[in-house]
mmCIF file of C-alpha atoms and ligand atoms in Angstrom:
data_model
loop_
_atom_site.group_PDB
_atom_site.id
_atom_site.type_symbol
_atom_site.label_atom_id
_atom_site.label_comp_id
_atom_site.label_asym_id
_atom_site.label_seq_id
_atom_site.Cartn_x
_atom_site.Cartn_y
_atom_site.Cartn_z
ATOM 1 C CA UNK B 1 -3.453 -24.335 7.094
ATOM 2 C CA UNK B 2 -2.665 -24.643 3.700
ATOM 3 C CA UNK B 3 -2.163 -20.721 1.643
ATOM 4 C CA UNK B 4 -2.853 -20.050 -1.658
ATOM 5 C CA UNK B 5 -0.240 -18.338 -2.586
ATOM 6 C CA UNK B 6 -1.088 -15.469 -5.773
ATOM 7 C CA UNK B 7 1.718 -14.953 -7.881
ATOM 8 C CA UNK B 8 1.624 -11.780 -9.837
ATOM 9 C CA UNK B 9 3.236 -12.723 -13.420
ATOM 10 C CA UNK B 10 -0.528 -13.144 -14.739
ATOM 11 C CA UNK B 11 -1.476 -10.026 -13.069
ATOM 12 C CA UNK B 12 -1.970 -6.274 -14.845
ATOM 13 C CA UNK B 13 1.686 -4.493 -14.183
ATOM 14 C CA UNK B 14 -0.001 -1.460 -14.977
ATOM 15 C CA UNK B 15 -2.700 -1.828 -12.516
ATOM 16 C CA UNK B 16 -0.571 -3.526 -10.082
ATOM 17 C CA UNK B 17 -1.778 -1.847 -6.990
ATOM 18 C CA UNK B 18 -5.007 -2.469 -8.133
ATOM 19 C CA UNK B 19 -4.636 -6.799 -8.386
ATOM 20 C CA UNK B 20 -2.766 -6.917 -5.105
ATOM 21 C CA UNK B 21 -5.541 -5.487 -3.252
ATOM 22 C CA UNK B 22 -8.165 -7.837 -4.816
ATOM 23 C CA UNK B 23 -5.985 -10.694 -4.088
ATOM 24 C CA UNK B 24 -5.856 -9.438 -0.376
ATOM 25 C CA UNK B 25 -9.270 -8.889 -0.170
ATOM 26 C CA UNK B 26 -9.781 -12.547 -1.325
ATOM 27 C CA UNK B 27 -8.259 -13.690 1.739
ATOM 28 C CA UNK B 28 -4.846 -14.118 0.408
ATOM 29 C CA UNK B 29 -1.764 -13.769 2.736
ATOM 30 C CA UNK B 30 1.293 -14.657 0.477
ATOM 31 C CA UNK B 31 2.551 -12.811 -2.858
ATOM 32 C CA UNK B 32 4.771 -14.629 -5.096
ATOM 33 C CA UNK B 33 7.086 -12.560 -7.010
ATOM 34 C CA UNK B 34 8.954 -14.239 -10.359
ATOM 35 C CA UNK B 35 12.419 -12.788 -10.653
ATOM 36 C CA UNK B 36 13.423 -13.483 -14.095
ATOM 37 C CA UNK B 37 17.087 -12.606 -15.816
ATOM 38 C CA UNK B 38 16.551 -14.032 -19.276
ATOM 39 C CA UNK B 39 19.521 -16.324 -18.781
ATOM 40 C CA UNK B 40 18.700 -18.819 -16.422
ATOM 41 C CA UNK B 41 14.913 -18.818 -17.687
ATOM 42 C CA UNK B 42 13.614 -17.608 -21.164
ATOM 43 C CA UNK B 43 12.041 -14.385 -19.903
ATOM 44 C CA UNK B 44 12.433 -10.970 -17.827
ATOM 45 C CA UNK B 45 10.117 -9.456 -15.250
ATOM 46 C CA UNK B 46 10.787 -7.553 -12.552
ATOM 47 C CA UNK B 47 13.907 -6.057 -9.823
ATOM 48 C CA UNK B 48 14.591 -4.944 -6.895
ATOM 49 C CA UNK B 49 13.001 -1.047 -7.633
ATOM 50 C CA UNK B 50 9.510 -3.380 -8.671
ATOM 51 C CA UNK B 51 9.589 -5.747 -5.156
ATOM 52 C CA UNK B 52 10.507 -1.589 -3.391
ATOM 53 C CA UNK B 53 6.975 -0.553 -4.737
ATOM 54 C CA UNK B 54 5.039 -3.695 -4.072
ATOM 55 C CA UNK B 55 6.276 -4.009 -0.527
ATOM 56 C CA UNK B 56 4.910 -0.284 0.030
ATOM 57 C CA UNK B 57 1.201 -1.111 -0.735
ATOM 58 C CA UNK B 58 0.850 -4.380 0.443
ATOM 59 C CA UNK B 59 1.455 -6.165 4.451
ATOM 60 C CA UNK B 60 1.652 -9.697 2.439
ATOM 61 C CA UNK B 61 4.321 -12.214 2.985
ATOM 62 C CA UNK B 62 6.535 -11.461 -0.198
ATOM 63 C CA UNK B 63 7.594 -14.768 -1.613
ATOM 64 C CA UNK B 64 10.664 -13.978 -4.045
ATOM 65 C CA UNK B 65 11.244 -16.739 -6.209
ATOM 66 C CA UNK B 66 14.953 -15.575 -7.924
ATOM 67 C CA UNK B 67 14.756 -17.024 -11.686
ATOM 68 C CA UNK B 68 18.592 -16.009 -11.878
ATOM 69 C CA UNK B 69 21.888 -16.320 -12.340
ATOM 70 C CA UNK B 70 23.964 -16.136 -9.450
ATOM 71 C CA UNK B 71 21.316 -15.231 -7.348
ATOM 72 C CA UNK B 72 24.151 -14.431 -4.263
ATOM 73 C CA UNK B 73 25.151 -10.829 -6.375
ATOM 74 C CA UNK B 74 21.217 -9.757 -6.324
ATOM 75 C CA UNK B 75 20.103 -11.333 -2.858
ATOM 76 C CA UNK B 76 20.811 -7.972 -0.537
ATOM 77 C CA UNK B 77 19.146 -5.947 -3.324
ATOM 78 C CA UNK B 78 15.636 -8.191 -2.373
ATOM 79 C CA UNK B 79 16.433 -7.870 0.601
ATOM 80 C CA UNK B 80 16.775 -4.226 1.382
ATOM 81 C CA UNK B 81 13.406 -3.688 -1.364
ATOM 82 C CA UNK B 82 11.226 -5.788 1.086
ATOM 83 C CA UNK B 83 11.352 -9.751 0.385
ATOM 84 C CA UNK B 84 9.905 -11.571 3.486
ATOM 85 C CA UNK B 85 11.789 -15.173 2.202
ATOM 86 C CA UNK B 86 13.528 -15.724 -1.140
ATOM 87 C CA UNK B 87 13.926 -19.643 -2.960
ATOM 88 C CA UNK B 88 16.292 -20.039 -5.281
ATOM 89 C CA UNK B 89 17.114 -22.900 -7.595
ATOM 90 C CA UNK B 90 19.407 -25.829 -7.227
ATOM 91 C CA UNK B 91 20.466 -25.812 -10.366
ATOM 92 C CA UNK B 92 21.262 -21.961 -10.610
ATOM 93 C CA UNK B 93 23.630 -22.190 -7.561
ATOM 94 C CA UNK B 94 27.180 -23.876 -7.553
ATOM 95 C CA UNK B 95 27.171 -23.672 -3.598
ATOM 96 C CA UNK B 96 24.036 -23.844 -2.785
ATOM 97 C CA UNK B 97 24.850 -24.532 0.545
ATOM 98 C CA UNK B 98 26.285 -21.463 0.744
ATOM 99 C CA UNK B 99 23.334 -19.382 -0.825
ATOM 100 C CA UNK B 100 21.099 -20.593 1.650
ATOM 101 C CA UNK B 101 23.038 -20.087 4.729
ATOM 102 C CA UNK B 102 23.721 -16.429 2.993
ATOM 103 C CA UNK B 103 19.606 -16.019 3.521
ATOM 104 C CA UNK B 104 19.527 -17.054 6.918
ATOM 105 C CA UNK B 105 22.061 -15.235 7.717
ATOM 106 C CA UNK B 106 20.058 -11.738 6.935
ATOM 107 C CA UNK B 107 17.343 -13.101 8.974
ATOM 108 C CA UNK B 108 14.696 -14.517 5.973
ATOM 109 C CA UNK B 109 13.334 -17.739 5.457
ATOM 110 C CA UNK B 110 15.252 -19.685 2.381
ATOM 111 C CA UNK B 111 13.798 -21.939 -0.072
ATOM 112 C CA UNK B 112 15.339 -24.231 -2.358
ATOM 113 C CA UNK B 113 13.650 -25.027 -5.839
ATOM 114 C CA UNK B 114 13.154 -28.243 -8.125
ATOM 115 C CA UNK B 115 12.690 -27.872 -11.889
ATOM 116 C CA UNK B 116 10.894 -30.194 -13.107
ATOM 117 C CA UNK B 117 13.819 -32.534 -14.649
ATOM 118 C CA UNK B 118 15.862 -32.375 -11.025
ATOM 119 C CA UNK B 119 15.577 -35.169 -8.701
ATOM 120 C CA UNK B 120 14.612 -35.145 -5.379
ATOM 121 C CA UNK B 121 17.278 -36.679 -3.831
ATOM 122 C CA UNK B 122 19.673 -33.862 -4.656
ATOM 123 C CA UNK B 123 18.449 -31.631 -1.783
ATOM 124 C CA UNK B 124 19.249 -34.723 0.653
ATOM 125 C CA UNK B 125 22.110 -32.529 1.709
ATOM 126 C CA UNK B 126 20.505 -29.067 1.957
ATOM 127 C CA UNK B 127 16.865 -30.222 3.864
ATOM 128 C CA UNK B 128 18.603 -29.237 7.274
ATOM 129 C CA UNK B 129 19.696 -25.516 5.882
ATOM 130 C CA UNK B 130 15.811 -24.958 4.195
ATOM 131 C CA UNK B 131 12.555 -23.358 5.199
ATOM 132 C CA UNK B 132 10.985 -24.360 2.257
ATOM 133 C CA UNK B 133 10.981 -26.783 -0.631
ATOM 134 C CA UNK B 134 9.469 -25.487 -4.118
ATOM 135 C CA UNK B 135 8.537 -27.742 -6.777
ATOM 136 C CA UNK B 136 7.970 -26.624 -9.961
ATOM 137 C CA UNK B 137 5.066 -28.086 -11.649
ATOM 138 C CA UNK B 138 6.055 -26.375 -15.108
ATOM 139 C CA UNK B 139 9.615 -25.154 -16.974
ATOM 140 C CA UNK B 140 9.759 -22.051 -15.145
ATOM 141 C CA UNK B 141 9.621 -19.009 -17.297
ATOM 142 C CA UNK B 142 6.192 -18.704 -18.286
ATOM 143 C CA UNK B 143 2.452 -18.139 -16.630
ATOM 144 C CA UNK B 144 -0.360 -20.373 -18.255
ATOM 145 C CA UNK B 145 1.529 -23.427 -18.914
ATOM 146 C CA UNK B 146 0.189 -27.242 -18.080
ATOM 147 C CA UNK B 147 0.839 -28.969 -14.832
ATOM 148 C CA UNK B 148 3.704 -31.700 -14.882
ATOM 149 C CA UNK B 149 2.245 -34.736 -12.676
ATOM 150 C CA UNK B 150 5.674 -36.207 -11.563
ATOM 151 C CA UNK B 151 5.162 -32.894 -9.609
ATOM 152 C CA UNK B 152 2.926 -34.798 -7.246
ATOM 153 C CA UNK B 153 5.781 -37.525 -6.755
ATOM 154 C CA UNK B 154 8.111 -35.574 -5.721
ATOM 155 C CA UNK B 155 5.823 -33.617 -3.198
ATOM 156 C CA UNK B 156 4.880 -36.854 -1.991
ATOM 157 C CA UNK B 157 8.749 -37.830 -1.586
ATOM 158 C CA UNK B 158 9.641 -34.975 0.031
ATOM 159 C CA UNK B 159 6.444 -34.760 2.844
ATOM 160 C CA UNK B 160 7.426 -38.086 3.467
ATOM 161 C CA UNK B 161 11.300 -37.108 4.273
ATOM 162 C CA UNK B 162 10.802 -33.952 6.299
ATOM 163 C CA UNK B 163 8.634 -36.747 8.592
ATOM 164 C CA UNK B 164 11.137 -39.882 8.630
ATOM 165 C CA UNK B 165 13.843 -37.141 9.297
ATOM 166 C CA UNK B 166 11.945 -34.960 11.552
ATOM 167 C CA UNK B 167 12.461 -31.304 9.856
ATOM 168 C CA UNK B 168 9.617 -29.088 9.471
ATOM 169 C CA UNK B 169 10.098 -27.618 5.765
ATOM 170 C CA UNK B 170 7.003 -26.161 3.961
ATOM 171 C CA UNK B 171 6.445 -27.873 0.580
ATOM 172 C CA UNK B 172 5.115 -25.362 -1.646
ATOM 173 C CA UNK B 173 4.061 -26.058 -5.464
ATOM 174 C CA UNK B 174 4.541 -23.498 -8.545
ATOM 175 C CA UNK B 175 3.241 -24.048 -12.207
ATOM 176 C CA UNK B 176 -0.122 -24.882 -14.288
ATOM 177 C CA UNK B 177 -2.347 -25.218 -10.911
ATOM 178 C CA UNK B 178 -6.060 -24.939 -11.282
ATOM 179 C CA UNK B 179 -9.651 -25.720 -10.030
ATOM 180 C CA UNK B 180 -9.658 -29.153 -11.290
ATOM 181 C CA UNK B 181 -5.715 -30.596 -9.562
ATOM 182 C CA UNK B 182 -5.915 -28.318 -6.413
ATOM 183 C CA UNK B 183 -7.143 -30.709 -4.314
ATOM 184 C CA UNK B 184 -4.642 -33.475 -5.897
ATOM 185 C CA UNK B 185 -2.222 -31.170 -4.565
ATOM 186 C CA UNK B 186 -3.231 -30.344 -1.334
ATOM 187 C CA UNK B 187 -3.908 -34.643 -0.618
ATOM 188 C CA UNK B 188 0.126 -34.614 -2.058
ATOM 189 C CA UNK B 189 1.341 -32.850 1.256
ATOM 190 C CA UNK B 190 1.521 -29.454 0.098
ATOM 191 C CA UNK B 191 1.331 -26.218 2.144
ATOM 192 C CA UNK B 192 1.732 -23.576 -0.016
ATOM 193 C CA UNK B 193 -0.119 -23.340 -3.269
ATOM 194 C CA UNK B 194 0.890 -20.884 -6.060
ATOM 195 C CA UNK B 195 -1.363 -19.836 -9.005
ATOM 196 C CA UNK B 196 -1.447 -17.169 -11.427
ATOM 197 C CA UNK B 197 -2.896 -17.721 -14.338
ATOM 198 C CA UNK B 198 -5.931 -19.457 -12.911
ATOM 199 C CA UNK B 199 -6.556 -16.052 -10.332
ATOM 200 C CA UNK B 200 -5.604 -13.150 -12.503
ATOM 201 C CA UNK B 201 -7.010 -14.339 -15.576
ATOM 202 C CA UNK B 202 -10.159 -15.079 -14.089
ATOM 203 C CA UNK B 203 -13.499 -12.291 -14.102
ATOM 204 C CA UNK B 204 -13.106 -12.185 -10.461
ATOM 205 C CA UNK B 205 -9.586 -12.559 -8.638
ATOM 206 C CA UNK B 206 -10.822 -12.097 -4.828
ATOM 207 C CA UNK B 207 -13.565 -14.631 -5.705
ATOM 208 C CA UNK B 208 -11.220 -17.335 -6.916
ATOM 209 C CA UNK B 209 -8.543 -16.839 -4.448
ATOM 210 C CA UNK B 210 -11.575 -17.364 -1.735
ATOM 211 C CA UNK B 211 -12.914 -20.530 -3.551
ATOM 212 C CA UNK B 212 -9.668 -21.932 -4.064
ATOM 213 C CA UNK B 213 -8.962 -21.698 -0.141
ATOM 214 C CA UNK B 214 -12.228 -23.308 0.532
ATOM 215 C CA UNK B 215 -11.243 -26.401 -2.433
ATOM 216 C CA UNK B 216 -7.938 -26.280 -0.313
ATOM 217 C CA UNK B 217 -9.376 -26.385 3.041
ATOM 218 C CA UNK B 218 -11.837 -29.241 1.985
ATOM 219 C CA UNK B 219 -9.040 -31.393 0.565
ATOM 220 C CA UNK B 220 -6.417 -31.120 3.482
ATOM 221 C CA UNK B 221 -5.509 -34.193 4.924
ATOM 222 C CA UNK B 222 -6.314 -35.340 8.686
ATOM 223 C CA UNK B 223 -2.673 -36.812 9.924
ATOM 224 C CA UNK B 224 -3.554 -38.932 12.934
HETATM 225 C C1 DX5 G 1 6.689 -19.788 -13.730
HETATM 226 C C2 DX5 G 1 6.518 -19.038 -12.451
HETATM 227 C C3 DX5 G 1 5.207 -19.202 -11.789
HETATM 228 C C4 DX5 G 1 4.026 -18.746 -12.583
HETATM 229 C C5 DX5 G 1 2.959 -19.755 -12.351
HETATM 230 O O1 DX5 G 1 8.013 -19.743 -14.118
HETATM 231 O O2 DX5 G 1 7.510 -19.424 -11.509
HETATM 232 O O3 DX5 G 1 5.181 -18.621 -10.493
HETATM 233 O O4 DX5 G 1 3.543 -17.494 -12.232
HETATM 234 O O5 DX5 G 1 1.887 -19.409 -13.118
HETATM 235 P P1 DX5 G 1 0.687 -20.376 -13.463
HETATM 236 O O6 DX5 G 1 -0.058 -20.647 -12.170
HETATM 237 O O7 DX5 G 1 -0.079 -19.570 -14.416
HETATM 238 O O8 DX5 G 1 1.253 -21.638 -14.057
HETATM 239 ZN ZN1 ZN G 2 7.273 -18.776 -9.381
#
């Protein structure tokens, strides 16, 4: 079943409490939380005290995406506040083979993640050590921005590996997805969908999340 996935960086932070619950009440499962340093991306949001809070009014998955430099200091921290799995990027870690066996080995799920200028074929060594695959469909940093197509090529690249080598990754997608390329990226392969601008800036965020799982549903593939 594919999950929209919410991520909060469009939301109210003063009436956080408030979003998460009509995001939940949409049918919504998965948060996605942007950790940002203002060194590896041009922005800041939120730490480990922020994640504490959120994980105290809401039973959803926490998705930590870590936006950071030298994400191995500040994994614990997430951690101990509450994250459920944590991605970080390829090109933020010099031994990324060691950050993601450092997840495992505190029990979470770990994700790797693509910008949009990284290849593929760079995570040819890591697919074995991952839980999940994110590709970024923007420059990370901002909520709002336009969708990237070569997104979809490199969703379809990687679906196709996890099959020919038999691993059972998620493949989720981050950045500039709406109504109108949701279903392009569901037909792509992917399983987890995140959107923020297109939920929290809309009149009604439990509607949308509940009409974007129904576009989702619709739009799944049948494997045979
Ligand atoms: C961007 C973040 C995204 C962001 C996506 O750097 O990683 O998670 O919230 O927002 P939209 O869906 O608005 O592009
Ligand atoms: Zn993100």
């Amino acid at each position: 079943m594919v999950q929209i996935v919410p991520s909060i960086l469009s939301a109210d932070f003063a009436r956080l409490a408030d979003e998460i619950r009509r995001v939940e009440q949409g049918g919504a499962t998965m948060l996605h939380l942007d950790i940002m340093d203002g060194h590896f991306v041009p922005n800041m949001t939120i730490g480990p005290p922020v994640v504490e809070c959120i994980r105290k009014v809401t039973q959803m998955t926490l998705d930590v995406h870590l936006m950071i430099t030298d994400p191995d200091r500040y994994i614990p921290a997430f951690i101990e506040a509450g994250a459920d799995q944590i991605s970080v990027h390829q090109e933020a870690c010099v031994h990324l083979d060691r950050t993601l066996r450092l997840i495992r080995s505190r029990g979470l799920p770990a994700g790797v993640v693509l910008n949009p200028a990284t290849p593929v074929a760079t995570l040819d060594e890591v697919l074995d050590l991952v839980d999940f695959v994110l590709i970024m469909s923007v420059n990370p940093g901002f909520g709002g921005q336009q969708f990237i197509p070569g997104a979809l090529r490199k969703i379809r690249a990687l679906d196709q590996r996890r099959r020919q080598w038999n691993l059972s990754f998620k493949l989720e997608i981050d950045g500039g997805v709406n109504e109108d390329n949701l279903a392009d990226v569901v037909r792509a392969g992917c399983d987890w969908i995140v959107m923020g601008a297109s939920i929290f800036r809309s009149p009604d965020p439990a509607a949308t999340v509940a009409r974007m799982r129904e576009i989702a549903r619709e739009a799944t593939p049948v494997r045979v």
